[in-house]
Short mmCIF file of C-alpha atoms in Angstrom, two decimals:
data_model
loop_
_atom_site.label_atom_id
_atom_site.label_comp_id
_atom_site.label_asym_id
_atom_site.label_seq_id
_atom_site.Cartn_x
_atom_site.Cartn_y
_atom_site.Cartn_z
CA MET A 4 -74.29 112.41 -71.89
CA GLU A 5 -71.49 111.53 -69.56
CA LEU A 6 -73.69 109.51 -67.19
CA LEU A 7 -74.97 107.22 -69.93
CA THR A 8 -71.61 106.24 -71.40
CA PRO A 9 -70.16 103.25 -69.61
CA ALA A 10 -66.45 103.56 -68.92
CA ILE A 11 -64.34 100.71 -70.27
CA GLY A 12 -62.32 100.43 -67.05
CA LEU A 13 -65.35 100.05 -64.82
CA LEU A 14 -66.94 97.59 -67.27
CA PHE A 15 -63.81 95.49 -67.15
CA TRP A 16 -63.39 95.57 -63.37
CA MET A 17 -67.08 95.04 -62.75
CA LEU A 18 -67.15 91.96 -64.99
CA VAL A 19 -64.00 90.50 -63.45
CA VAL A 20 -64.89 91.26 -59.83
CA PHE A 21 -68.52 90.22 -60.11
CA VAL A 22 -67.80 86.93 -61.87
CA ILE A 23 -65.07 86.10 -59.32
CA LEU A 24 -67.44 87.08 -56.53
CA VAL A 25 -70.16 84.75 -57.84
CA VAL A 26 -67.65 81.91 -58.22
CA ILE A 27 -66.14 82.34 -54.75
CA LEU A 28 -69.43 82.91 -52.98
CA ARG A 29 -70.93 79.91 -54.75
CA VAL A 30 -68.25 77.65 -53.29
CA ALA A 31 -67.48 79.38 -50.00
CA ALA A 32 -70.91 80.63 -49.01
CA TRP A 33 -74.00 79.60 -50.93
CA LYS A 34 -73.19 75.89 -51.07
CA PRO A 35 -72.60 75.47 -47.31
CA ILE A 36 -75.48 77.83 -46.49
CA MET A 37 -77.93 76.01 -48.74
CA ASN A 38 -76.73 72.63 -47.52
CA GLY A 39 -77.04 73.79 -43.92
CA LEU A 40 -80.53 75.12 -44.54
CA LYS A 41 -81.60 71.99 -46.35
CA GLU A 42 -80.15 69.79 -43.64
CA ARG A 43 -81.94 71.80 -40.96
CA GLU A 44 -85.21 71.67 -42.89
CA HIS A 45 -84.74 67.94 -43.30
CA GLN A 46 -84.03 67.57 -39.58
CA ILE A 47 -87.10 69.57 -38.64
CA GLN A 48 -89.24 67.59 -41.07
CA SER A 49 -87.94 64.26 -39.80
CA ALA A 50 -88.39 65.40 -36.20
CA LEU A 51 -91.97 66.38 -36.98
CA ASP A 52 -92.57 63.08 -38.76
CA LEU A 53 -91.09 61.20 -35.84
CA ALA A 54 -93.27 63.11 -33.40
CA GLU A 55 -96.33 62.33 -35.50
CA LYS A 56 -95.35 58.66 -35.71
CA THR A 57 -94.67 58.53 -31.98
CA ARG A 58 -98.03 60.10 -31.28
CA ALA A 59 -99.75 57.52 -33.47
CA ASP A 60 -97.75 54.76 -31.81
CA MET A 61 -98.67 56.08 -28.41
CA ALA A 62 -102.33 56.20 -29.32
CA LYS A 63 -102.13 52.67 -30.67
CA LEU A 64 -100.25 51.54 -27.59
CA GLN A 65 -102.81 53.18 -25.36
CA SER A 66 -105.72 51.53 -27.11
CA ASP A 67 -103.81 48.23 -27.01
CA ASN A 68 -103.20 48.75 -23.33
CA GLU A 69 -106.84 49.46 -22.72
CA LYS A 70 -107.81 46.36 -24.66
CA LEU A 71 -105.30 44.31 -22.68
CA LEU A 72 -106.52 45.81 -19.45
CA ALA A 73 -110.13 45.02 -20.27
CA GLN A 74 -109.13 41.52 -21.24
CA ALA A 75 -107.15 41.10 -18.06
CA ARG A 76 -110.05 42.43 -16.04
CA ALA A 77 -112.44 39.98 -17.70
CA GLU A 78 -110.02 37.15 -17.15
CA ARG A 79 -109.57 38.11 -13.53
CA ASP A 80 -113.34 38.20 -13.09
CA SER A 81 -113.77 34.78 -14.66
CA ILE A 82 -110.91 33.34 -12.59
CA LEU A 83 -112.38 34.77 -9.44
CA LYS A 84 -115.77 33.42 -10.39
CA SER A 85 -114.53 29.90 -11.08
CA ALA A 86 -112.36 29.99 -7.96
CA LYS A 87 -115.34 30.94 -5.91
CA GLU A 88 -117.40 28.24 -7.50
CA SER A 89 -114.81 25.56 -6.89
CA ALA A 90 -114.29 26.80 -3.35
CA ASP A 91 -118.01 26.60 -2.72
CA ARG A 92 -118.15 23.17 -4.23
CA LEU A 93 -115.20 22.02 -2.16
CA ILE A 94 -116.74 23.39 0.98
CA ALA A 95 -120.05 21.72 0.21
CA GLU A 96 -118.34 18.44 -0.57
CA ALA A 97 -116.24 18.65 2.54
CA LYS A 98 -119.34 19.38 4.55
CA ASP A 99 -121.15 16.38 3.08
CA ARG A 100 -118.22 14.12 3.59
CA ALA A 101 -117.67 15.35 7.11
CA GLY A 102 -121.33 14.74 7.89
CA ILE A 103 -121.20 11.17 6.56
CA GLU A 104 -117.92 10.47 8.30
CA GLY A 105 -119.20 11.93 11.54
CA LYS A 106 -122.27 9.76 11.35
CA ARG A 107 -120.18 6.72 10.60
CA ILE A 108 -117.83 7.43 13.50
CA ILE A 109 -120.72 7.99 15.82
CA GLU A 110 -122.29 4.74 14.59
CA ASP A 111 -119.03 2.89 15.07
CA ALA A 112 -118.59 4.38 18.51
CA ARG A 113 -122.09 3.46 19.43
CA GLU A 114 -121.57 -0.10 18.26
CA ALA A 115 -118.27 -0.36 20.09
CA ILE A 116 -119.83 1.02 23.26
CA ASN A 117 -122.66 -1.45 22.91
CA ASN A 118 -120.29 -4.35 22.41
CA GLU A 119 -118.24 -3.20 25.36
CA ARG A 120 -121.33 -2.97 27.49
CA VAL A 121 -122.52 -6.41 26.49
CA ALA A 122 -119.07 -7.84 27.19
CA ILE A 123 -118.87 -6.01 30.51
CA VAL A 124 -122.33 -7.19 31.51
CA ALA A 125 -121.44 -10.76 30.59
CA GLN A 126 -118.17 -10.44 32.48
CA MET A 127 -119.96 -8.97 35.44
CA LYS A 128 -122.54 -11.77 35.37
CA LYS A 129 -119.75 -14.25 35.35
CA GLU A 130 -117.92 -12.44 38.16
CA ILE A 131 -121.09 -12.13 40.17
CA VAL A 132 -121.81 -15.83 39.76
CA THR A 133 -118.27 -16.72 40.77
CA ILE A 134 -118.32 -14.32 43.71
CA SER A 135 -121.81 -15.62 44.74
CA LEU A 136 -120.61 -19.18 44.51
CA ASP A 137 -117.55 -18.30 46.56
CA ILE A 138 -119.62 -16.51 49.10
CA ALA A 139 -122.15 -19.30 49.12
CA GLU A 140 -119.39 -21.84 49.50
CA LYS A 141 -117.81 -19.89 52.33
CA VAL A 142 -121.20 -19.32 53.97
CA LEU A 143 -122.08 -22.93 53.52
CA ARG A 144 -118.79 -24.09 55.00
CA LYS A 145 -119.23 -21.82 57.93
CA GLU A 146 -122.96 -22.44 58.40
CA LEU A 147 -122.80 -26.08 57.86
CA GLY A 148 -119.93 -26.69 60.24
CA ASP A 149 -122.23 -28.34 62.71
CA LYS A 150 -125.19 -30.59 62.35
CA THR A 151 -127.84 -28.32 63.71
CA SER A 152 -127.15 -25.53 61.44
CA GLN A 153 -127.20 -27.94 58.45
CA GLU A 154 -130.53 -29.09 59.44
CA LYS A 155 -131.70 -25.63 60.00
CA LEU A 156 -130.54 -24.57 56.56
CA VAL A 157 -132.24 -27.50 55.02
CA ALA A 158 -135.35 -26.58 56.85
CA ASP A 159 -135.04 -22.93 55.77
CA LEU A 160 -134.45 -23.86 52.21
CA ALA A 161 -137.32 -26.16 52.30
CA LYS A 162 -139.41 -23.41 53.72
CA GLU A 163 -138.34 -21.00 51.12
CA ALA A 164 -138.88 -23.47 48.37
CA ARG A 165 -142.32 -24.01 49.50
CA LEU A 166 -143.01 -20.33 49.70
CA ASN A 167 -141.81 -19.84 46.23
CA MET B 18 -84.56 91.34 -33.46
CA PHE B 19 -84.64 92.59 -37.03
CA GLN B 20 -86.67 95.55 -35.89
CA THR B 21 -84.02 96.59 -33.37
CA LEU B 22 -81.19 96.09 -35.81
CA ARG B 23 -82.98 98.19 -38.32
CA HIS B 24 -83.56 100.94 -35.82
CA THR B 25 -79.92 100.87 -34.79
CA PHE B 26 -78.96 101.01 -38.40
CA PHE B 27 -81.22 103.98 -39.04
CA ALA B 28 -79.92 105.78 -36.00
CA THR B 29 -76.29 105.20 -36.98
CA PHE B 30 -77.00 106.28 -40.44
CA ALA B 31 -78.80 109.43 -39.37
CA LEU B 32 -75.88 110.31 -37.10
CA LEU B 33 -73.36 109.78 -39.87
CA PHE B 34 -75.49 111.78 -42.17
CA VAL B 35 -75.82 114.73 -39.83
CA THR B 36 -72.07 114.74 -39.23
CA PHE B 37 -71.47 114.72 -42.92
CA SER B 38 -73.99 117.44 -43.58
CA VAL B 39 -72.43 119.69 -40.97
CA ALA B 40 -69.01 119.13 -42.49
CA PHE B 41 -70.49 119.88 -45.86
CA ALA B 42 -72.21 123.00 -44.62
CA GLU B 43 -68.94 124.30 -43.24
CA GLU B 44 -67.33 123.86 -46.60
CA PRO B 45 -67.68 127.41 -47.91
CA ALA B 46 -65.79 128.70 -44.87
CA HIS B 47 -62.48 127.14 -45.92
CA ASP B 48 -63.22 127.07 -49.60
CA HIS B 49 -61.05 130.14 -50.06
CA GLU B 50 -59.92 129.24 -53.58
CA ALA B 51 -63.36 129.37 -55.09
CA LYS B 52 -64.74 132.14 -52.89
CA GLU B 53 -65.72 134.38 -55.75
CA SER B 54 -67.11 131.70 -58.06
CA LYS B 55 -70.85 131.16 -57.92
CA PHE B 56 -72.06 127.84 -56.57
CA ASN B 57 -73.01 125.60 -59.48
CA ILE B 58 -75.41 122.95 -58.21
CA GLY B 59 -75.46 120.96 -61.46
CA GLU B 60 -71.72 120.68 -61.49
CA MET B 61 -71.64 119.72 -57.82
CA ILE B 62 -74.21 116.97 -58.32
CA MET B 63 -72.52 115.59 -61.42
CA HIS B 64 -69.21 115.65 -59.60
CA HIS B 65 -70.66 113.54 -56.78
CA ILE B 66 -72.48 111.09 -59.01
CA ALA B 67 -69.72 110.56 -61.55
CA ASP B 68 -66.69 108.37 -61.13
CA ALA B 69 -63.36 109.89 -60.08
CA HIS B 70 -59.72 108.87 -59.98
CA GLU B 71 -59.48 109.72 -56.29
CA TRP B 72 -61.79 108.96 -53.36
CA GLU B 73 -62.96 112.23 -51.87
CA PHE B 74 -64.60 111.77 -48.47
CA ALA B 75 -64.98 115.48 -47.79
CA HIS B 76 -63.54 118.60 -49.29
CA GLY B 77 -59.78 118.41 -48.97
CA LEU B 78 -59.91 114.89 -47.52
CA SER B 79 -59.24 112.49 -50.35
CA ILE B 80 -57.28 109.34 -51.04
CA PRO B 81 -55.39 109.13 -54.35
CA LEU B 82 -56.08 105.91 -56.24
CA PRO B 83 -53.90 103.99 -58.67
CA VAL B 84 -54.19 104.92 -62.34
CA ILE B 85 -53.78 102.01 -64.75
CA ILE B 86 -53.78 102.87 -68.43
CA TYR B 87 -53.12 100.88 -71.55
CA ASP B 88 -51.40 103.03 -74.16
CA ASN B 89 -48.97 100.83 -76.07
CA GLY B 90 -48.14 99.07 -72.84
CA VAL B 91 -49.55 99.16 -69.31
CA LYS B 92 -48.69 102.20 -67.21
CA VAL B 93 -49.43 102.41 -63.50
CA PHE B 94 -49.06 105.52 -61.34
CA SER B 95 -50.88 107.35 -58.56
CA SER B 96 -53.70 109.70 -59.39
CA SER B 97 -52.06 112.30 -57.17
CA ASN B 98 -49.77 112.84 -60.17
CA PHE B 99 -52.79 114.48 -61.75
CA TYR B 100 -54.60 116.09 -58.85
CA HIS B 101 -51.43 117.50 -57.32
CA SER B 102 -49.63 117.99 -60.62
CA PRO B 103 -47.11 120.86 -60.58
CA ASP B 104 -48.26 121.70 -64.12
CA ALA B 105 -51.89 122.32 -63.20
CA THR B 106 -52.64 126.03 -62.87
CA HIS B 107 -55.37 127.52 -60.68
CA GLU B 108 -57.47 127.91 -63.77
CA ASP B 109 -56.91 124.25 -64.70
CA HIS B 110 -58.22 123.26 -61.26
CA GLU B 111 -61.30 125.36 -61.85
CA ASN B 112 -61.90 123.58 -65.14
CA HIS B 113 -61.11 120.10 -63.76
CA VAL B 114 -58.14 119.76 -66.08
CA TYR B 115 -55.00 118.25 -64.56
CA PRO B 116 -52.08 117.98 -67.00
CA ASN B 117 -48.87 116.24 -66.02
CA LYS B 118 -46.19 116.99 -68.56
CA ALA B 119 -43.67 114.60 -67.05
CA LEU B 120 -46.08 111.69 -67.58
CA GLY B 121 -47.34 113.10 -70.86
CA TYR B 122 -51.01 112.70 -69.89
CA VAL B 123 -53.79 115.01 -68.87
CA LEU B 124 -56.81 114.18 -66.71
CA GLU B 125 -59.64 116.22 -68.13
CA HIS B 126 -63.03 115.79 -66.48
CA GLU B 127 -61.90 112.36 -65.25
CA HIS B 128 -60.85 111.27 -68.75
CA ILE B 129 -57.22 110.56 -69.47
CA TYR B 130 -55.74 111.82 -72.73
CA PRO B 131 -52.18 112.02 -73.94
CA ILE B 132 -50.80 115.55 -74.18
CA GLY B 133 -50.48 116.44 -77.83
CA ALA B 134 -47.83 118.45 -79.58
CA ASP B 135 -49.78 121.63 -78.90
CA GLY B 136 -49.64 121.01 -75.14
CA LYS B 137 -53.37 120.27 -75.01
CA ALA B 138 -55.28 116.99 -74.62
CA ASN B 139 -55.15 114.89 -77.76
CA LYS B 140 -58.72 113.65 -77.82
CA GLU B 141 -58.21 111.65 -81.01
CA ALA B 142 -55.81 109.23 -79.34
CA HIS B 143 -57.35 106.29 -77.51
CA VAL B 144 -56.02 105.56 -74.08
CA LEU B 145 -57.69 102.62 -72.37
CA ASP B 146 -58.28 103.60 -68.76
CA PHE B 147 -58.38 100.59 -66.39
CA SER B 148 -57.73 102.72 -63.32
CA ILE B 149 -58.87 101.73 -59.87
CA THR B 150 -61.31 104.60 -59.77
CA LYS B 151 -63.54 105.49 -56.85
CA ASN B 152 -66.20 103.14 -58.21
CA VAL B 153 -63.75 100.29 -58.77
CA ALA B 154 -62.37 100.78 -55.26
CA SER B 155 -65.92 100.72 -53.91
CA LEU B 156 -66.61 97.62 -56.00
CA LEU B 157 -63.59 95.86 -54.50
CA LEU B 158 -64.58 97.01 -51.03
CA SER B 159 -68.10 95.66 -51.48
CA ALA B 160 -66.70 92.37 -52.78
CA VAL B 161 -64.54 92.07 -49.66
CA ILE B 162 -67.52 92.97 -47.44
CA LEU B 163 -69.72 90.38 -49.17
CA LEU B 164 -67.04 87.71 -48.89
CA LEU B 165 -66.47 88.44 -45.21
CA ILE B 166 -70.17 88.50 -44.38
CA PHE B 167 -71.18 85.38 -46.26
CA THR B 168 -68.21 83.21 -45.42
CA SER B 169 -68.91 83.99 -41.77
CA VAL B 170 -72.60 83.16 -42.33
CA ALA B 171 -71.54 79.92 -44.00
CA LYS B 172 -69.24 79.15 -41.08
CA GLY B 173 -72.24 79.57 -38.79
CA TYR B 174 -73.88 76.58 -40.45
CA SER B 175 -71.01 74.26 -39.64
CA LYS B 176 -70.49 75.81 -36.21
CA ASN B 177 -74.16 75.73 -35.21
CA LYS B 178 -74.89 72.38 -36.81
CA GLY B 179 -78.12 71.06 -35.35
CA LYS B 180 -78.54 74.23 -33.31
CA ALA B 181 -80.36 77.51 -33.76
CA PRO B 182 -78.57 80.11 -35.92
CA SER B 183 -76.65 82.82 -34.11
CA GLY B 184 -75.23 86.29 -34.78
CA ILE B 185 -75.06 87.55 -38.34
CA GLN B 186 -76.27 84.16 -39.51
CA SER B 187 -79.62 84.66 -37.83
CA PHE B 188 -79.86 88.19 -39.26
CA LEU B 189 -79.22 87.16 -42.86
CA GLU B 190 -80.88 83.77 -42.89
CA PRO B 191 -84.43 85.15 -43.17
CA ILE B 192 -83.32 87.32 -46.11
CA ILE B 193 -81.61 84.39 -47.84
CA LEU B 194 -84.69 82.26 -47.24
CA PHE B 195 -86.91 85.08 -48.51
CA ILE B 196 -84.94 85.26 -51.75
CA ARG B 197 -84.91 81.49 -52.11
CA ASP B 198 -88.50 80.74 -51.16
CA GLU B 199 -90.41 83.86 -52.21
CA VAL B 200 -88.44 85.07 -55.21
CA VAL B 201 -86.40 82.34 -56.88
CA LYS B 202 -88.47 79.20 -56.24
CA PRO B 203 -91.84 80.54 -57.44
CA ALA B 204 -90.29 82.30 -60.45
CA ILE B 205 -88.03 79.52 -61.72
CA GLY B 206 -89.70 76.37 -60.49
CA PRO B 207 -88.14 73.04 -59.57
CA LYS B 208 -84.79 73.69 -61.32
CA TYR B 209 -84.15 76.78 -59.21
CA GLU B 210 -81.07 75.47 -57.42
CA ARG B 211 -78.72 75.92 -60.39
CA TYR B 212 -79.43 79.64 -60.50
CA LEU B 213 -79.46 80.31 -56.78
CA PRO B 214 -75.75 81.20 -56.38
CA TYR B 215 -75.98 83.85 -59.09
CA LEU B 216 -79.30 85.26 -57.90
CA LEU B 217 -78.25 85.44 -54.24
CA THR B 218 -74.96 87.08 -55.16
CA LEU B 219 -76.84 89.47 -57.44
CA PHE B 220 -79.28 90.45 -54.72
CA PHE B 221 -76.73 90.99 -51.99
CA PHE B 222 -74.27 92.68 -54.36
CA ILE B 223 -76.86 95.24 -55.42
CA TRP B 224 -78.20 95.74 -51.90
CA VAL B 225 -74.80 96.18 -50.26
CA ASN B 226 -73.63 98.54 -52.99
CA ASN B 227 -76.85 100.54 -52.80
CA LEU B 228 -76.27 100.92 -49.06
CA LEU B 229 -72.60 101.75 -49.53
CA GLY B 230 -73.68 104.42 -51.98
CA LEU B 231 -75.87 105.97 -49.30
CA VAL B 232 -73.02 106.23 -46.82
CA PRO B 233 -71.66 109.77 -46.95
CA GLY B 234 -68.51 109.78 -49.05
CA GLY B 235 -69.51 106.51 -50.67
CA ALA B 236 -69.36 105.85 -54.38
CA ASN B 237 -72.41 105.79 -56.64
CA LEU B 238 -71.61 102.32 -57.91
CA THR B 239 -75.06 100.85 -58.59
CA GLY B 240 -76.03 104.21 -60.11
CA ASN B 241 -73.34 103.74 -62.70
CA ILE B 242 -74.45 102.49 -66.08
CA ALA B 243 -71.35 100.33 -66.56
CA VAL B 244 -72.18 98.30 -63.45
CA THR B 245 -75.84 97.82 -64.26
CA LEU B 246 -74.87 97.05 -67.87
CA ILE B 247 -72.63 94.17 -66.76
CA LEU B 248 -75.33 92.83 -64.44
CA ALA B 249 -77.93 93.02 -67.20
CA VAL B 250 -75.59 91.37 -69.71
CA ILE B 251 -74.85 88.50 -67.32
CA THR B 252 -78.57 88.05 -66.75
CA PHE B 253 -79.12 88.10 -70.54
CA ILE B 254 -76.42 85.49 -71.07
CA ILE B 255 -77.75 83.21 -68.32
CA VAL B 256 -81.32 83.52 -69.60
CA HIS B 257 -80.33 82.62 -73.16
CA PHE B 258 -77.87 79.89 -72.26
CA SER B 259 -80.43 78.09 -70.14
CA ALA B 260 -83.34 78.72 -72.52
CA ASN B 261 -84.99 75.65 -74.01
CA LYS B 262 -86.36 75.22 -77.52
CA HIS B 263 -89.84 76.35 -76.46
CA TYR B 264 -88.40 79.77 -75.67
CA PHE B 265 -86.78 80.20 -79.07
CA ALA B 266 -89.73 78.67 -80.89
CA HIS B 267 -91.93 81.18 -79.13
CA LEU B 268 -89.80 84.02 -80.53
CA ILE B 269 -90.15 82.83 -84.12
CA LYS B 270 -93.76 81.79 -83.87
CA PRO B 271 -95.60 83.29 -80.92
CA THR B 272 -98.48 81.05 -79.89
CA GLY B 273 -102.00 82.18 -80.65
CA VAL B 274 -100.94 84.89 -83.09
CA PRO B 275 -102.53 84.96 -86.59
CA VAL B 276 -100.02 84.49 -89.41
CA ALA B 277 -100.85 87.94 -90.78
CA LEU B 278 -99.59 89.54 -87.59
CA LEU B 279 -96.31 87.63 -87.52
CA PRO B 280 -94.33 90.28 -89.44
CA ILE B 281 -95.21 92.66 -86.62
CA MET B 282 -95.03 90.21 -83.74
CA ILE B 283 -91.64 88.69 -84.52
CA PRO B 284 -89.79 92.03 -84.39
CA VAL B 285 -91.73 92.89 -81.24
CA GLU B 286 -90.67 89.62 -79.63
CA ILE B 287 -87.06 90.15 -80.67
CA VAL B 288 -87.08 93.71 -79.34
CA GLY B 289 -88.59 92.29 -76.15
CA VAL B 290 -85.63 89.95 -75.75
CA PHE B 291 -83.25 92.91 -75.59
CA MET B 292 -85.68 95.19 -73.85
CA LYS B 293 -85.75 93.00 -70.75
CA PRO B 294 -82.06 93.32 -69.83
CA PHE B 295 -82.08 96.90 -71.06
CA SER B 296 -84.92 97.75 -68.67
CA LEU B 297 -83.04 96.01 -65.87
CA MET B 298 -79.98 98.11 -66.62
CA VAL B 299 -81.82 101.41 -66.81
CA ARG B 300 -84.13 100.75 -63.85
CA LEU B 301 -81.35 100.18 -61.35
CA PHE B 302 -79.13 102.91 -62.76
CA ALA B 303 -81.92 105.50 -62.90
CA ASN B 304 -83.38 104.72 -59.48
CA ILE B 305 -80.12 104.90 -57.62
CA THR B 306 -78.81 107.91 -59.53
CA ALA B 307 -82.11 109.72 -59.08
CA GLY B 308 -82.00 109.10 -55.36
CA HIS B 309 -78.50 110.53 -55.16
CA ILE B 310 -79.51 113.53 -57.26
CA ILE B 311 -82.48 114.28 -55.00
CA ILE B 312 -80.38 114.11 -51.84
CA LEU B 313 -77.61 116.19 -53.37
CA SER B 314 -80.14 118.72 -54.70
CA LEU B 315 -81.67 119.07 -51.26
CA LEU B 316 -78.24 119.62 -49.73
CA GLY B 317 -77.41 122.00 -52.56
CA LEU B 318 -80.30 124.19 -51.41
CA ILE B 319 -78.14 125.19 -48.44
CA PHE B 320 -75.47 126.62 -50.73
CA ILE B 321 -77.98 128.20 -53.06
CA ALA B 322 -79.56 129.93 -50.08
CA ASN B 323 -76.11 131.02 -48.96
CA ASN B 324 -75.37 132.46 -52.38
CA LEU B 325 -78.69 134.27 -52.53
CA GLY B 326 -78.90 135.58 -49.00
CA GLY B 327 -75.29 135.52 -47.93
CA GLY B 328 -74.02 135.32 -44.38
CA GLY B 329 -75.85 132.83 -42.24
CA THR B 330 -78.68 132.05 -44.64
CA GLY B 331 -77.16 128.67 -45.39
CA TRP B 332 -77.12 127.86 -41.68
CA ALA B 333 -80.67 129.13 -41.32
CA VAL B 334 -82.14 126.81 -43.93
CA SER B 335 -80.01 123.81 -42.88
CA PRO B 336 -82.41 122.36 -40.26
CA LEU B 337 -85.31 122.21 -42.70
CA VAL B 338 -83.14 120.85 -45.47
CA LEU B 339 -81.71 118.27 -43.07
CA ILE B 340 -85.18 117.03 -42.19
CA PHE B 341 -86.04 116.62 -45.87
CA THR B 342 -82.72 114.97 -46.61
CA LEU B 343 -83.10 112.60 -43.70
CA PHE B 344 -86.54 111.68 -44.96
CA MET B 345 -85.16 111.08 -48.45
CA ASN B 346 -82.37 108.98 -47.01
CA VAL B 347 -84.83 106.74 -45.24
CA ILE B 348 -86.73 106.35 -48.48
CA GLU B 349 -83.47 105.59 -50.23
CA LEU B 350 -82.79 102.85 -47.68
CA LEU B 351 -86.06 101.29 -48.75
CA VAL B 352 -85.24 101.84 -52.41
CA ALA B 353 -81.85 100.21 -51.87
CA PHE B 354 -83.57 97.01 -50.80
CA LEU B 355 -86.39 97.34 -53.29
CA GLN B 356 -84.18 97.74 -56.34
CA ALA B 357 -82.02 94.78 -55.34
CA PHE B 358 -85.22 92.78 -54.84
CA ILE B 359 -86.73 93.86 -58.17
CA PHE B 360 -83.56 93.14 -60.13
CA THR B 361 -83.37 89.67 -58.58
CA LEU B 362 -87.08 89.00 -59.02
CA LEU B 363 -87.11 90.04 -62.68
CA THR B 364 -83.96 88.08 -63.43
CA SER B 365 -85.56 85.02 -61.81
CA MET B 366 -88.72 85.54 -63.84
CA TYR B 367 -86.78 85.87 -67.10
CA ILE B 368 -84.87 82.68 -66.31
CA GLY B 369 -88.11 81.00 -65.28
CA SER B 370 -89.86 81.92 -68.54
CA SER B 371 -86.89 80.76 -70.61
CA ILE B 372 -86.77 77.28 -69.06
CA GLU B 373 -90.53 76.85 -68.84
CA GLU B 374 -91.57 73.61 -70.54
CA SER B 375 -95.04 74.43 -71.86
CA HIS B 376 -96.02 77.99 -72.63
CA GLU B 377 -99.36 79.34 -71.64
CA ALA B 378 -101.12 81.27 -74.39
CA ASP B 379 -100.91 84.58 -72.55
CA HIS B 380 -97.68 84.60 -70.63
CA GLY B 381 -96.59 88.04 -69.67
CA HIS B 382 -93.83 90.18 -71.02
#
């Protein structure tokens, strides 16, 4: 039958054209297409890998951060605690020292005042004696300017002495 | 995206088809030469399926193609020397015999013979006909189409480097990936890359030519046994050139077969070797030719009705016939893809089984 007998011309052209087509397409089309596809697949895969790695890194970083934060918080607490303690201690010490010092100053002041007073009293005694002597001298000079008055004084003194 | 493209394609195709059918239906009106002759559907179908030395798009609208023959030297001339030969009588035209005495050749039912001493075709003489027939022209056209499409797809990969595919690249990429990942890789295994250029070319060659054959006026290239024969032979050669020793050892001594059965099994295995490419050849040829025959038969119903009823009967049955034909065409679109897919899948499987390292006891045939 006509349909089942291959024609030599078509066999020849088909072989030539198809083989050339495979050769050309292999170089001009399939190679760049397959390379492009492979490259894209590789890119997608590496992008996915990178995303996965980044996610893991982020998680690690976050947990690290949390750890650091907790550590920092603990450190801050301990620093605050010790600071408070030392502040308290300082205050207490200062208070104690201030108390002692105050007492000492007061004591000193008291002593100084006492000394001053004693000195002043002594001074005053001396002054009073001097002044009394002066006055007595002056009075005596005036009183005992004449004979009668001297006698009278002697009499008075004698009287007084007796009374005493 | 694909869905829309497909719909557009269907719509375009349907439109083309209707246009063609109307032109076809009008044919008897200006077919004044053959008015009296009865419509012969078998002849019409064979005429449309077979190869020709001119490309006839519609009745009276044809392009002459170059005739190249080898007959003690290469001779090249236009086929119009036959079809419009001054020596061809009306009766010759009726019988599809076109003698050209000046050239000394006659084209009889698309075969070229030298004109003998008696003035008739000398069928004993062998003239090798390498003409650019309708099928060869369609073959060249499809090669150009494939080159244009796939070089532009390839260009897309350098143009859209690191970006999403665009245009025709994004349309064809899923199909290329489908062939690579669903057909070739599972069938052949890790060494698939060597065979990919052939298998991809094979798939798209068959698909594009199947589709070109469905276009009204197109050639029935993949429904031609010469074309499927070459494809099957190339597949056969590739399978047996890449086959390892396990494959050949399996032919001589099939695993798990008792020695007593070997005289039967060895011939069966050897027949199987040739049966595989033979089935590839026949499957594609028969499927595509059958599709064309069905569509042409359906269209032929219009003319048969016209012959039986006369007058407007042909017009009257056209709408119904058109619906059937349209339906068949849509099925043929599916078949066009399916046959390309099956040919590629089976070729991949044959290659895969020939390079397989260890044979399972019950691997299929």
